[in-house]
Amino acid sequence: MTLTARWVPATPKRRARVETEVRSGIDGAGPEIGAAVREMVRSTYLRPLRDAESELRPGRASRLSQILSAHPKTAGQEKNDFDKEKIDELPNTLVGMMAHAQHHMGEHELIREVEKDINTNYLDKFSFANDTLAARIRLTTEIALNPILERFELTLQPACTVHPDSRCPRGLGYNNVLFMATELVLLREGDELALLLIEEPEAHLHPQLQDRVMALLSASSGKEEKNRIQVVLTTHSPSLVASAPINALTLVVGGETFRLNEATTMLEPSDYAYLRRFLESTRANLFFAKGVAVVEGPAEAILLPALAKACGRDLSRHGISIVNVGDVGLYHYARILQRKDKKPLPIPVACVTDFDVIPNEATYVAKKNAKRKKKRFLEDFTSHELEKRRADKIARAEGGNTKVCVSDHWTLEYDLAHSGCSKLMHMAVGLAVHAMNHDGYLPPDKLEAATAELEAAWGAAESLGLSDTQRACLIYQPLFGKRASKAVTAQYAAALLESGTYGAGFELFRKLPPYLREAIEHLTGKFDGAGE
């Protein structure tokens, strides 16, 4: 829908004016939306960082007075049904009740006494024979509906430990919720199309309250509601996004919009069901990123940013979100930002996954039985089968701006141990083993001793002349045997990388396994090898 304004200059018979035209459709190519149609739409716009408390205060043209006056049950309240002949009967309308209150307060003993004092002792002395001066004290409120409505305010009752009649202001977030609830009351009434437009409903709300607000908005727009409301909101809150159905979301990137419904994404119906259960706030940050790295575990979530930063490519500076989806969720998430219309989102996505083929030299992995129905070891596959395994993993999720980066051998830790980062992983795994032997924490003195011991062990291993595969299998063995935690290993590796001892910049980048180099370059741009 577009709004077009056109300046029409003055003529001898007509004043200058501005003509406006509202048209429907993409780029305003549809038919004009006339005034009669616009009257059938009831809309409310809540701007970002709104001051909900001031919006609900009393005052001229206050928002609360507008909401009250628009409510269907306000009809007839402008009538004054106060009968001076029946002053003890309470009127039914608001205007009548105000007239009733004004009469009785004007007749109050205090008011009459002060009024008599002013008139008798003072104004009578200024009066002329034919021009008597007399004063009258009364309420200043005009006997009309709008001035009455403008005197009302809406506040939240205080917490249960405070007397309900006490004035005890609540937080900005709760007042924001109160304001939204009041607007929903107005929109729910009437036969028009009810449209609620909210910018950043998360303003001033803590995450738990954001979930409740989204639930309320979803219920108000649900099909089971008699007078349901169409809600359109913009947000930067992962909590709100995680609470919403994926197919109801629209991404705005570079001034373009991208729907995430079934007709536009590559997601299958089973993907939507999976994501509805498992998409939570720490994963929903992918909708706000300039790039996304989808990983399968906490070790990757820790190590990939640490490696990239040590290479001079800080992922946070590039606006890259790390989304840890667990062992089986990668392919559900990978297709979120892929589109059926082949129009790629300008957001690079790198899915980092394991090849999971065990090297023959890993003799500590049980082969179970001689017939081994499930192929696991390198010797089980032909070269063609290995190529197909890799191609299948890539084809399952790659497309558009999404690239699947598969490890070259087994797992992240093994492949790093197989690469130029073998000493880094030897030290990190060894420290993680020591940490597990000391209840998960190495104090400084034990850390220093363990580091010296591992340095000596590395020197001894170097003299054995092991192949890259044999060395990597030895380094990885404690992780496979659960004698060290992968997450703790990643933490030690990240700390060692910060020291700069194990390389930095392009020198370190060249040491990484090829699939990690591919992921980092896809997310942050190509290395030119000079000055990086």
Short mmCIF file of C-alpha atoms in Angstrom, two decimals:
data_model
loop_
_atom_site.label_atom_id
_atom_site.label_comp_id
_atom_site.label_asym_id
_atom_site.label_seq_id
_atom_site.Cartn_x
_atom_site.Cartn_y
_atom_site.Cartn_z
CA MET A 1 0.00 0.00 0.00
CA THR A 2 1.30 3.46 -0.86
CA LEU A 3 0.24 7.00 0.02
CA THR A 4 0.79 9.62 -2.67
CA ALA A 5 0.48 13.35 -2.01
CA ARG A 6 0.19 15.88 -4.85
CA TRP A 7 0.35 19.66 -4.63
CA VAL A 8 -2.40 21.42 -6.59
CA PRO A 9 -1.64 25.13 -7.09
CA ALA A 10 -4.27 27.83 -6.64
CA THR A 11 -6.45 29.11 -9.46
CA PRO A 12 -8.63 32.23 -9.60
CA LYS A 13 -11.60 30.14 -8.48
CA ARG A 14 -9.93 27.64 -6.13
CA ARG A 15 -7.47 27.66 -3.24
CA ALA A 16 -4.21 25.71 -3.38
CA ARG A 17 -4.48 22.28 -1.78
CA VAL A 18 -2.79 18.93 -1.26
CA GLU A 19 -4.53 15.91 -2.76
CA THR A 20 -3.74 12.48 -1.32
CA GLU A 21 -4.31 9.07 -2.80
CA VAL A 22 -4.01 5.70 -1.04
CA ARG A 23 -3.48 2.74 -3.37
CA SER A 24 -3.19 -0.96 -2.65
CA GLY A 25 -0.82 -3.58 -4.00
CA ILE A 26 2.95 -3.81 -4.44
CA ASP A 27 4.41 -0.37 -5.20
CA GLY A 28 0.88 1.05 -5.20
CA ALA A 29 -0.06 -0.74 -8.42
CA GLY A 30 -3.43 -1.92 -7.10
CA PRO A 31 -6.79 -0.10 -6.98
CA GLU A 32 -7.31 3.01 -4.90
CA ILE A 33 -8.41 2.54 -1.31
CA GLY A 34 -11.26 4.95 -0.83
CA ALA A 35 -12.41 6.70 2.31
CA ALA A 36 -15.28 4.24 2.73
CA VAL A 37 -12.84 1.33 2.87
CA ARG A 38 -10.52 3.14 5.27
CA GLU A 39 -13.46 3.72 7.60
CA MET A 40 -13.81 -0.05 7.88
CA VAL A 41 -10.32 -0.37 9.39
CA ARG A 42 -9.78 0.38 13.04
CA SER A 43 -6.08 0.68 13.73
CA THR A 44 -3.80 1.57 16.60
CA TYR A 45 -0.09 2.34 16.33
CA LEU A 46 2.17 2.03 19.36
CA ARG A 47 5.46 3.79 18.73
CA PRO A 48 8.78 2.49 20.07
CA LEU A 49 10.01 3.48 23.52
CA ARG A 50 6.56 4.82 24.32
CA ASP A 51 5.91 6.39 27.71
CA ALA A 52 2.96 4.22 28.65
CA GLU A 53 2.49 5.87 32.05
CA SER A 54 2.06 9.37 30.60
CA GLU A 55 -0.27 8.01 27.90
CA LEU A 56 -2.67 6.82 30.61
CA ARG A 57 -2.55 9.95 32.75
CA PRO A 58 -5.54 12.31 32.87
CA GLY A 59 -5.46 15.40 30.71
CA ARG A 60 -6.80 17.10 27.64
CA ALA A 61 -7.19 14.63 24.74
CA SER A 62 -5.50 11.91 26.80
CA ARG A 63 -5.24 8.49 25.18
CA LEU A 64 -7.37 6.94 27.90
CA SER A 65 -10.16 9.47 27.28
CA GLN A 66 -10.03 8.64 23.56
CA ILE A 67 -10.27 4.93 24.29
CA LEU A 68 -13.17 5.44 26.69
CA SER A 69 -15.06 7.69 24.28
CA ALA A 70 -14.63 5.17 21.44
CA HIS A 71 -15.94 2.26 23.50
CA PRO A 72 -19.44 1.18 22.35
CA LYS A 73 -20.85 1.32 25.88
CA THR A 74 -19.98 5.03 26.07
CA ALA A 75 -22.94 5.78 23.78
CA GLY A 76 -25.58 7.77 25.69
CA GLN A 77 -23.26 8.74 28.52
CA GLU A 78 -23.25 12.36 27.26
CA LYS A 79 -26.87 12.81 28.40
CA ASN A 80 -27.51 14.68 31.64
CA ASP A 81 -30.14 12.62 33.48
CA PHE A 82 -29.77 14.43 36.81
CA ASP A 83 -33.15 15.55 38.11
CA LYS A 84 -33.02 18.48 40.57
CA GLU A 85 -36.40 17.43 41.80
CA LYS A 86 -34.99 14.06 42.79
CA ILE A 87 -31.65 15.05 44.19
CA ASP A 88 -31.23 11.90 46.26
CA GLU A 89 -31.49 9.57 43.26
CA LEU A 90 -28.20 8.63 41.61
CA PRO A 91 -28.23 9.21 37.83
CA ASN A 92 -27.21 6.47 35.34
CA THR A 93 -24.99 8.44 32.95
CA LEU A 94 -21.52 9.85 33.57
CA VAL A 95 -22.64 13.39 32.78
CA GLY A 96 -25.65 12.99 35.08
CA MET A 97 -23.43 11.69 37.88
CA MET A 98 -21.11 14.69 37.48
CA ALA A 99 -24.08 17.08 37.64
CA HIS A 100 -25.32 15.21 40.70
CA ALA A 101 -21.89 15.48 42.38
CA GLN A 102 -21.60 19.16 41.47
CA HIS A 103 -24.98 19.93 43.00
CA HIS A 104 -24.32 18.09 46.25
CA MET A 105 -20.80 19.46 46.68
CA GLY A 106 -22.09 22.96 46.04
CA GLU A 107 -24.60 22.42 48.84
CA HIS A 108 -21.95 21.22 51.27
CA GLU A 109 -21.84 23.14 54.55
CA LEU A 110 -18.23 24.24 54.10
CA ILE A 111 -18.82 25.51 50.57
CA ARG A 112 -22.02 27.35 51.49
CA GLU A 113 -20.37 28.93 54.56
CA VAL A 114 -17.37 30.26 52.60
CA GLU A 115 -19.63 31.44 49.79
CA LYS A 116 -21.86 33.30 52.34
CA ASP A 117 -18.83 34.85 54.01
CA ILE A 118 -17.53 36.25 50.70
CA ASN A 119 -20.91 37.61 49.63
CA THR A 120 -22.11 39.05 52.97
CA ASN A 121 -18.92 40.52 54.36
CA TYR A 122 -17.24 41.71 51.19
CA LEU A 123 -19.10 41.71 47.89
CA ASP A 124 -22.21 43.36 49.37
CA LYS A 125 -20.05 46.39 50.21
CA PHE A 126 -19.18 46.81 46.52
CA SER A 127 -22.70 46.39 45.22
CA PHE A 128 -24.83 49.16 43.75
CA ALA A 129 -28.53 49.43 44.23
CA ASN A 130 -29.32 47.92 40.85
CA ASP A 131 -26.20 45.78 40.43
CA THR A 132 -25.76 43.21 43.18
CA LEU A 133 -22.43 41.35 43.27
CA ALA A 134 -22.65 37.74 44.40
CA ALA A 135 -20.20 34.82 44.09
CA ARG A 136 -20.83 31.12 43.67
CA ILE A 137 -18.40 28.28 44.38
CA ARG A 138 -18.74 25.15 42.21
CA LEU A 139 -16.67 22.43 40.54
CA THR A 140 -14.81 23.66 37.50
CA THR A 141 -15.47 20.46 35.53
CA GLU A 142 -17.68 21.19 32.55
CA ILE A 143 -20.91 19.23 32.47
CA ALA A 144 -20.00 17.43 29.23
CA LEU A 145 -18.70 13.94 28.51
CA ASN A 146 -15.20 14.67 27.13
CA PRO A 147 -14.02 16.82 30.08
CA ILE A 148 -15.22 14.07 32.41
CA LEU A 149 -13.38 11.33 30.51
CA GLU A 150 -10.23 13.47 30.49
CA ARG A 151 -10.17 13.41 34.29
CA PHE A 152 -9.80 9.62 34.44
CA GLU A 153 -6.45 7.90 34.79
CA LEU A 154 -5.53 4.23 34.55
CA THR A 155 -2.91 2.79 36.91
CA LEU A 156 -1.87 -0.64 38.09
CA GLN A 157 -2.72 -1.65 41.61
CA PRO A 158 0.34 -1.89 43.87
CA ALA A 159 1.93 -5.19 44.82
CA CYS A 160 0.10 -7.40 47.29
CA THR A 161 2.21 -6.16 50.22
CA VAL A 162 1.00 -2.56 49.69
CA HIS A 163 -2.49 -1.25 50.46
CA PRO A 164 -4.54 -1.30 47.23
CA ASP A 165 -5.56 2.36 47.64
CA SER A 166 -1.96 3.57 47.93
CA ARG A 167 -0.32 5.36 45.01
CA CYS A 168 2.61 3.12 44.28
CA PRO A 169 3.98 3.45 40.72
CA ARG A 170 4.91 0.19 38.99
CA GLY A 171 7.79 -0.34 36.57
CA LEU A 172 7.90 0.84 32.96
CA GLY A 173 7.45 -2.70 31.67
CA TYR A 174 4.25 -3.35 33.59
CA ASN A 175 2.83 0.03 32.53
CA ASN A 176 3.66 -0.88 28.94
CA VAL A 177 1.66 -4.10 29.31
CA LEU A 178 -1.22 -2.14 30.83
CA PHE A 179 -1.19 0.26 27.88
CA MET A 180 -1.27 -2.60 25.36
CA ALA A 181 -4.13 -4.28 27.23
CA THR A 182 -6.11 -1.02 27.13
CA GLU A 183 -5.59 -0.68 23.39
CA LEU A 184 -6.70 -4.27 22.88
CA VAL A 185 -9.94 -3.51 24.70
CA LEU A 186 -10.66 -0.72 22.20
CA LEU A 187 -9.70 -2.73 19.12
CA ARG A 188 -11.72 -5.76 20.17
CA GLU A 189 -15.00 -3.84 19.97
CA GLY A 190 -16.75 -3.02 16.71
CA ASP A 191 -17.18 -4.70 13.33
CA GLU A 192 -14.25 -3.03 11.57
CA LEU A 193 -11.00 -4.78 10.72
CA ALA A 194 -8.94 -4.31 13.89
CA LEU A 195 -5.26 -3.67 13.22
CA LEU A 196 -2.68 -3.26 15.99
CA LEU A 197 0.74 -1.96 14.89
CA ILE A 198 3.47 -2.16 17.54
CA GLU A 199 7.09 -1.14 17.26
CA GLU A 200 9.36 -2.93 19.71
CA PRO A 201 6.80 -4.31 22.18
CA GLU A 202 9.76 -5.60 24.19
CA ALA A 203 10.59 -2.05 25.38
CA HIS A 204 11.13 -2.15 29.16
CA LEU A 205 9.96 -5.79 29.41
CA HIS A 206 12.02 -8.53 31.02
CA PRO A 207 12.27 -11.77 28.95
CA GLN A 208 9.64 -13.72 30.92
CA LEU A 209 7.11 -10.92 30.49
CA GLN A 210 7.94 -10.75 26.77
CA ASP A 211 6.81 -14.37 26.46
CA ARG A 212 3.53 -13.57 28.19
CA VAL A 213 2.93 -10.55 25.98
CA MET A 214 3.51 -12.61 22.84
CA ALA A 215 1.09 -15.25 24.14
CA LEU A 216 -1.56 -12.55 24.72
CA LEU A 217 -1.06 -11.02 21.26
CA SER A 218 -1.20 -14.46 19.64
CA ALA A 219 -4.39 -15.32 21.51
CA SER A 220 -5.99 -11.99 20.52
CA SER A 221 -5.29 -12.72 16.86
CA GLY A 222 -6.25 -16.41 17.04
CA LYS A 223 -9.03 -17.91 14.93
CA GLU A 224 -11.00 -18.89 18.01
CA GLU A 225 -11.47 -15.22 18.96
CA LYS A 226 -14.87 -13.81 18.03
CA ASN A 227 -13.47 -10.36 17.24
CA ARG A 228 -9.88 -11.17 16.50
CA ILE A 229 -7.22 -8.53 15.95
CA GLN A 230 -4.58 -8.51 13.26
CA VAL A 231 -1.27 -7.76 14.97
CA VAL A 232 1.80 -6.50 13.11
CA LEU A 233 4.89 -5.91 15.21
CA THR A 234 8.55 -5.13 14.63
CA THR A 235 11.09 -6.36 17.13
CA HIS A 236 14.77 -6.91 17.90
CA SER A 237 13.98 -9.36 20.69
CA PRO A 238 15.05 -13.00 20.27
CA SER A 239 12.65 -13.89 23.10
CA LEU A 240 9.64 -12.54 21.21
CA VAL A 241 10.74 -14.15 17.95
CA ALA A 242 11.27 -17.50 19.66
CA SER A 243 7.69 -17.32 20.95
CA ALA A 244 6.21 -16.70 17.49
CA PRO A 245 5.51 -19.29 14.77
CA ILE A 246 8.26 -19.26 12.11
CA ASN A 247 5.71 -18.99 9.31
CA ALA A 248 4.37 -15.75 10.79
CA LEU A 249 7.75 -14.00 10.61
CA THR A 250 9.06 -11.62 7.96
CA LEU A 251 12.71 -10.61 7.85
CA VAL A 252 13.61 -7.09 6.78
CA VAL A 253 17.10 -7.02 5.28
CA GLY A 254 18.56 -4.11 3.36
CA GLY A 255 15.16 -2.54 2.83
CA GLU A 256 13.68 -5.77 1.42
CA THR A 257 11.21 -8.12 3.09
CA PHE A 258 11.48 -11.90 3.13
CA ARG A 259 8.55 -13.99 4.35
CA LEU A 260 9.33 -17.19 6.24
CA ASN A 261 6.11 -19.05 5.48
CA GLU A 262 5.69 -22.43 3.78
CA ALA A 263 5.32 -20.88 0.33
CA THR A 264 8.68 -19.09 0.37
CA THR A 265 11.24 -21.07 2.41
CA MET A 266 12.80 -24.46 1.75
CA LEU A 267 11.58 -25.70 5.13
CA GLU A 268 9.50 -28.88 5.17
CA PRO A 269 6.36 -29.17 7.35
CA SER A 270 8.38 -31.39 9.73
CA ASP A 271 11.00 -28.61 10.00
CA TYR A 272 8.37 -26.09 11.13
CA ALA A 273 7.13 -28.55 13.76
CA TYR A 274 10.68 -29.21 14.98
CA LEU A 275 11.60 -25.53 15.12
CA ARG A 276 8.38 -24.68 16.95
CA ARG A 277 9.53 -27.00 19.77
CA PHE A 278 13.24 -26.23 19.85
CA LEU A 279 13.73 -22.67 18.62
CA GLU A 280 14.48 -20.69 21.78
CA SER A 281 15.95 -17.24 22.37
CA THR A 282 19.64 -18.20 22.14
CA ARG A 283 18.97 -19.69 18.70
CA ALA A 284 16.48 -17.07 17.54
CA ASN A 285 19.33 -14.55 17.38
CA LEU A 286 19.94 -15.89 13.86
CA PHE A 287 17.07 -13.68 12.65
CA PHE A 288 18.98 -10.53 13.68
CA ALA A 289 22.45 -11.44 12.44
CA LYS A 290 24.44 -10.22 9.45
CA GLY A 291 25.70 -13.79 9.14
CA VAL A 292 25.04 -17.11 10.86
CA ALA A 293 27.26 -20.02 11.84
CA VAL A 294 25.15 -23.09 12.59
CA VAL A 295 27.12 -25.57 14.72
CA GLU A 296 26.33 -28.91 16.35
CA GLY A 297 27.69 -28.56 19.86
CA PRO A 298 29.13 -26.33 22.59
CA ALA A 299 32.72 -27.05 21.56
CA GLU A 300 32.13 -25.62 18.08
CA ALA A 301 30.21 -22.69 19.58
CA ILE A 302 33.26 -21.84 21.72
CA LEU A 303 36.10 -22.72 19.37
CA LEU A 304 34.92 -21.32 16.03
CA PRO A 305 34.67 -17.70 17.30
CA ALA A 306 37.98 -18.08 19.17
CA LEU A 307 39.77 -19.42 16.07
CA ALA A 308 38.29 -16.75 13.81
CA LYS A 309 39.25 -13.97 16.22
CA ALA A 310 42.81 -15.26 16.51
CA CYS A 311 42.95 -15.25 12.71
CA GLY A 312 41.97 -11.58 12.71
CA ARG A 313 38.32 -12.18 11.83
CA ASP A 314 36.33 -11.35 14.95
CA LEU A 315 32.88 -12.83 14.22
CA SER A 316 31.14 -10.37 16.56
CA ARG A 317 32.58 -7.42 14.64
CA HIS A 318 31.14 -8.93 11.47
CA GLY A 319 27.73 -9.36 13.12
CA ILE A 320 27.89 -13.15 13.00
CA SER A 321 25.66 -15.15 15.33
CA ILE A 322 26.70 -18.61 16.50
CA VAL A 323 23.68 -20.91 16.69
CA ASN A 324 24.30 -24.18 18.54
CA VAL A 325 21.54 -26.56 17.41
CA GLY A 326 22.75 -29.83 18.95
CA ASP A 327 23.60 -33.10 17.28
CA VAL A 328 20.49 -33.59 15.13
CA GLY A 329 19.04 -30.15 14.53
CA LEU A 330 21.42 -28.67 11.97
CA TYR A 331 19.44 -29.46 8.85
CA HIS A 332 16.19 -28.13 10.31
CA TYR A 333 17.84 -24.77 10.93
CA ALA A 334 19.89 -24.68 7.74
CA ARG A 335 16.82 -24.28 5.52
CA ILE A 336 15.26 -21.34 7.40
CA LEU A 337 17.10 -18.78 5.29
CA GLN A 338 16.82 -20.67 1.99
CA ARG A 339 14.06 -19.70 -0.40
CA LYS A 340 12.00 -21.46 -3.02
CA ASP A 341 12.07 -18.42 -5.27
CA LYS A 342 15.88 -18.81 -5.48
CA LYS A 343 16.23 -15.20 -4.38
CA PRO A 344 19.00 -15.52 -1.81
CA LEU A 345 18.87 -13.64 1.42
CA PRO A 346 21.90 -11.34 1.74
CA ILE A 347 22.90 -13.20 4.90
CA PRO A 348 25.74 -15.75 4.67
CA VAL A 349 25.09 -18.98 6.55
CA ALA A 350 27.81 -21.56 7.27
CA CYS A 351 26.67 -24.93 8.60
CA VAL A 352 29.64 -26.60 10.29
CA THR A 353 29.21 -30.36 10.62
CA ASP A 354 31.30 -33.48 11.20
CA PHE A 355 32.16 -36.03 8.49
CA ASP A 356 32.09 -38.75 11.18
CA VAL A 357 34.33 -41.30 9.48
CA ILE A 358 36.61 -42.96 12.02
CA PRO A 359 40.26 -43.40 10.97
CA ASN A 360 41.50 -46.98 10.97
CA GLU A 361 44.28 -46.02 13.39
CA ALA A 362 41.75 -45.24 16.15
CA THR A 363 42.09 -48.72 17.58
CA TYR A 364 40.44 -47.66 20.84
CA VAL A 365 37.07 -47.47 19.05
CA ALA A 366 35.32 -50.83 19.27
CA LYS A 367 34.51 -52.38 15.91
CA LYS A 368 31.68 -54.38 17.54
CA ASN A 369 31.70 -57.36 15.16
CA ALA A 370 33.38 -58.50 12.02
CA LYS A 371 30.36 -57.95 9.79
CA ARG A 372 29.68 -54.34 10.95
CA LYS A 373 26.36 -53.55 9.27
CA LYS A 374 26.79 -49.76 9.77
CA LYS A 375 29.86 -48.36 8.09
CA ARG A 376 31.90 -46.27 10.51
CA PHE A 377 35.60 -46.69 9.76
CA LEU A 378 37.55 -45.37 6.81
CA GLU A 379 38.29 -48.93 5.68
CA ASP A 380 34.56 -49.62 5.36
CA PHE A 381 34.11 -47.13 2.50
CA THR A 382 35.24 -47.04 -1.09
CA SER A 383 36.51 -43.71 -2.40
CA HIS A 384 33.26 -43.31 -4.31
CA GLU A 385 31.21 -43.94 -1.17
CA LEU A 386 33.21 -41.33 0.72
CA GLU A 387 32.59 -38.76 -2.01
CA LYS A 388 28.88 -39.58 -2.00
CA ARG A 389 28.71 -39.34 1.81
CA ARG A 390 30.20 -35.85 1.68
CA ALA A 391 28.05 -34.80 -1.27
CA ASP A 392 24.89 -36.01 0.49
CA LYS A 393 25.67 -34.03 3.63
CA ILE A 394 26.23 -30.90 1.54
CA ALA A 395 23.21 -31.35 -0.74
CA ARG A 396 20.89 -31.88 2.21
CA ALA A 397 21.16 -28.25 3.32
CA GLU A 398 23.26 -26.18 0.92
CA GLY A 399 21.62 -23.56 -1.27
CA GLY A 400 21.35 -19.82 -1.78
CA ASN A 401 23.70 -18.12 0.66
CA THR A 402 23.89 -21.21 2.86
CA LYS A 403 27.09 -23.26 2.64
CA VAL A 404 27.61 -26.62 4.35
CA CYS A 405 31.17 -27.07 5.60
CA VAL A 406 31.93 -30.72 6.36
CA SER A 407 35.00 -31.75 8.35
CA ASP A 408 37.68 -33.55 6.38
CA HIS A 409 37.96 -36.57 8.65
CA TRP A 410 36.09 -37.25 11.86
CA THR A 411 35.14 -34.49 14.34
CA LEU A 412 36.12 -30.88 15.02
CA GLU A 413 38.62 -31.76 17.72
CA TYR A 414 40.15 -34.62 15.73
CA ASP A 415 40.48 -32.53 12.57
CA LEU A 416 42.16 -29.69 14.49
CA ALA A 417 44.56 -32.25 15.99
CA HIS A 418 45.21 -33.55 12.45
CA SER A 419 45.97 -30.04 11.16
CA GLY A 420 48.61 -27.47 11.96
CA CYS A 421 46.86 -26.91 15.29
CA SER A 422 47.87 -30.32 16.66
CA LYS A 423 49.95 -28.93 19.54
CA LEU A 424 47.14 -26.54 20.50
CA MET A 425 44.74 -29.50 20.79
CA HIS A 426 47.33 -31.66 22.59
CA MET A 427 47.66 -28.97 25.26
CA ALA A 428 43.93 -28.22 25.48
CA VAL A 429 42.85 -31.88 25.73
CA GLY A 430 45.58 -32.56 28.28
CA LEU A 431 44.50 -29.63 30.45
CA ALA A 432 40.88 -30.80 30.23
CA VAL A 433 41.96 -34.27 31.45
CA HIS A 434 43.77 -32.71 34.42
CA ALA A 435 40.73 -30.52 35.13
CA MET A 436 38.42 -33.53 35.21
CA ASN A 437 40.77 -35.19 37.67
CA HIS A 438 40.45 -32.12 39.90
CA ASP A 439 36.67 -31.72 39.89
CA GLY A 440 36.63 -29.64 36.72
CA TYR A 441 38.93 -26.81 37.85
CA LEU A 442 42.69 -26.35 37.81
CA PRO A 443 44.02 -23.78 40.31
CA PRO A 444 46.95 -21.66 39.05
CA ASP A 445 49.69 -23.81 40.65
CA LYS A 446 48.31 -27.05 39.23
CA LEU A 447 47.68 -25.38 35.86
CA GLU A 448 51.32 -24.38 35.66
CA ALA A 449 52.50 -27.89 36.58
CA ALA A 450 50.10 -29.52 34.10
CA THR A 451 51.25 -27.19 31.32
CA ALA A 452 54.90 -28.07 31.94
CA GLU A 453 54.06 -31.78 31.94
CA LEU A 454 52.16 -31.51 28.65
CA GLU A 455 54.99 -29.53 27.03
CA ALA A 456 57.40 -32.34 27.93
CA ALA A 457 54.99 -34.96 26.62
CA TRP A 458 54.68 -33.10 23.33
CA GLY A 459 58.44 -33.06 22.89
CA ALA A 460 58.59 -36.79 23.55
CA ALA A 461 55.80 -37.50 21.05
CA GLU A 462 57.56 -35.44 18.40
CA SER A 463 60.59 -37.73 18.58
CA LEU A 464 58.47 -40.80 17.77
CA GLY A 465 57.95 -39.77 14.16
CA LEU A 466 54.17 -40.39 14.21
CA SER A 467 52.05 -39.68 11.15
CA ASP A 468 49.46 -36.88 11.31
CA THR A 469 46.72 -39.48 11.65
CA GLN A 470 48.45 -41.43 14.44
CA ARG A 471 49.18 -38.23 16.37
CA ALA A 472 45.61 -36.96 15.96
CA CYS A 473 44.18 -40.30 17.16
CA LEU A 474 46.32 -40.14 20.33
CA ILE A 475 45.30 -36.54 21.05
CA TYR A 476 41.61 -37.33 20.51
CA GLN A 477 41.55 -40.55 22.58
CA PRO A 478 40.75 -38.92 25.98
CA LEU A 479 37.77 -37.12 24.44
CA PHE A 480 36.39 -40.29 22.91
CA GLY A 481 36.91 -42.16 26.19
CA LYS A 482 35.10 -39.42 28.17
CA ARG A 483 38.22 -38.70 30.22
CA ALA A 484 37.95 -35.07 29.19
CA SER A 485 35.03 -32.77 28.37
CA LYS A 486 34.78 -31.37 24.85
CA ALA A 487 33.39 -28.09 26.17
CA VAL A 488 36.22 -27.73 28.73
CA THR A 489 38.75 -28.61 26.03
CA ALA A 490 37.31 -25.86 23.84
CA GLN A 491 37.57 -23.38 26.71
CA TYR A 492 41.24 -24.20 27.28
CA ALA A 493 41.94 -24.03 23.54
CA ALA A 494 40.28 -20.60 23.36
CA ALA A 495 42.40 -19.38 26.29
CA LEU A 496 45.59 -20.71 24.69
CA LEU A 497 44.72 -18.98 21.40
CA GLU A 498 44.45 -15.65 23.22
CA SER A 499 48.07 -15.96 24.32
CA GLY A 500 49.20 -15.77 20.68
CA THR A 501 51.68 -18.63 21.23
CA TYR A 502 49.94 -20.90 18.73
CA GLY A 503 49.82 -18.47 15.84
CA ALA A 504 47.76 -15.51 14.74
CA GLY A 505 46.38 -13.84 11.64
CA PHE A 506 46.88 -15.41 8.24
CA GLU A 507 49.66 -17.64 9.61
CA LEU A 508 47.13 -19.35 11.91
CA PHE A 509 44.42 -19.33 9.24
CA ARG A 510 46.60 -21.45 6.94
CA LYS A 511 46.99 -24.05 9.72
CA LEU A 512 43.26 -24.61 10.13
CA PRO A 513 41.42 -27.57 8.60
CA PRO A 514 40.09 -26.62 5.12
CA TYR A 515 36.44 -26.80 6.12
CA LEU A 516 36.95 -24.25 8.93
CA ARG A 517 38.82 -21.94 6.56
CA GLU A 518 35.90 -22.26 4.15
CA ALA A 519 33.36 -21.40 6.88
CA ILE A 520 35.28 -18.36 8.14
CA GLU A 521 35.79 -16.96 4.64
CA HIS A 522 32.15 -17.52 3.70
CA LEU A 523 31.05 -15.57 6.78
CA THR A 524 33.64 -12.76 6.77
CA GLY A 525 35.09 -12.56 3.26
CA LYS A 526 38.14 -13.94 1.52
CA PHE A 527 41.63 -13.65 3.00
CA ASP A 528 44.08 -12.00 0.66
CA GLY A 529 47.03 -13.30 2.64
CA ALA A 530 48.62 -9.86 3.00
CA GLY A 531 48.28 -7.70 6.09
CA GLU A 532 45.70 -10.00 7.66
#
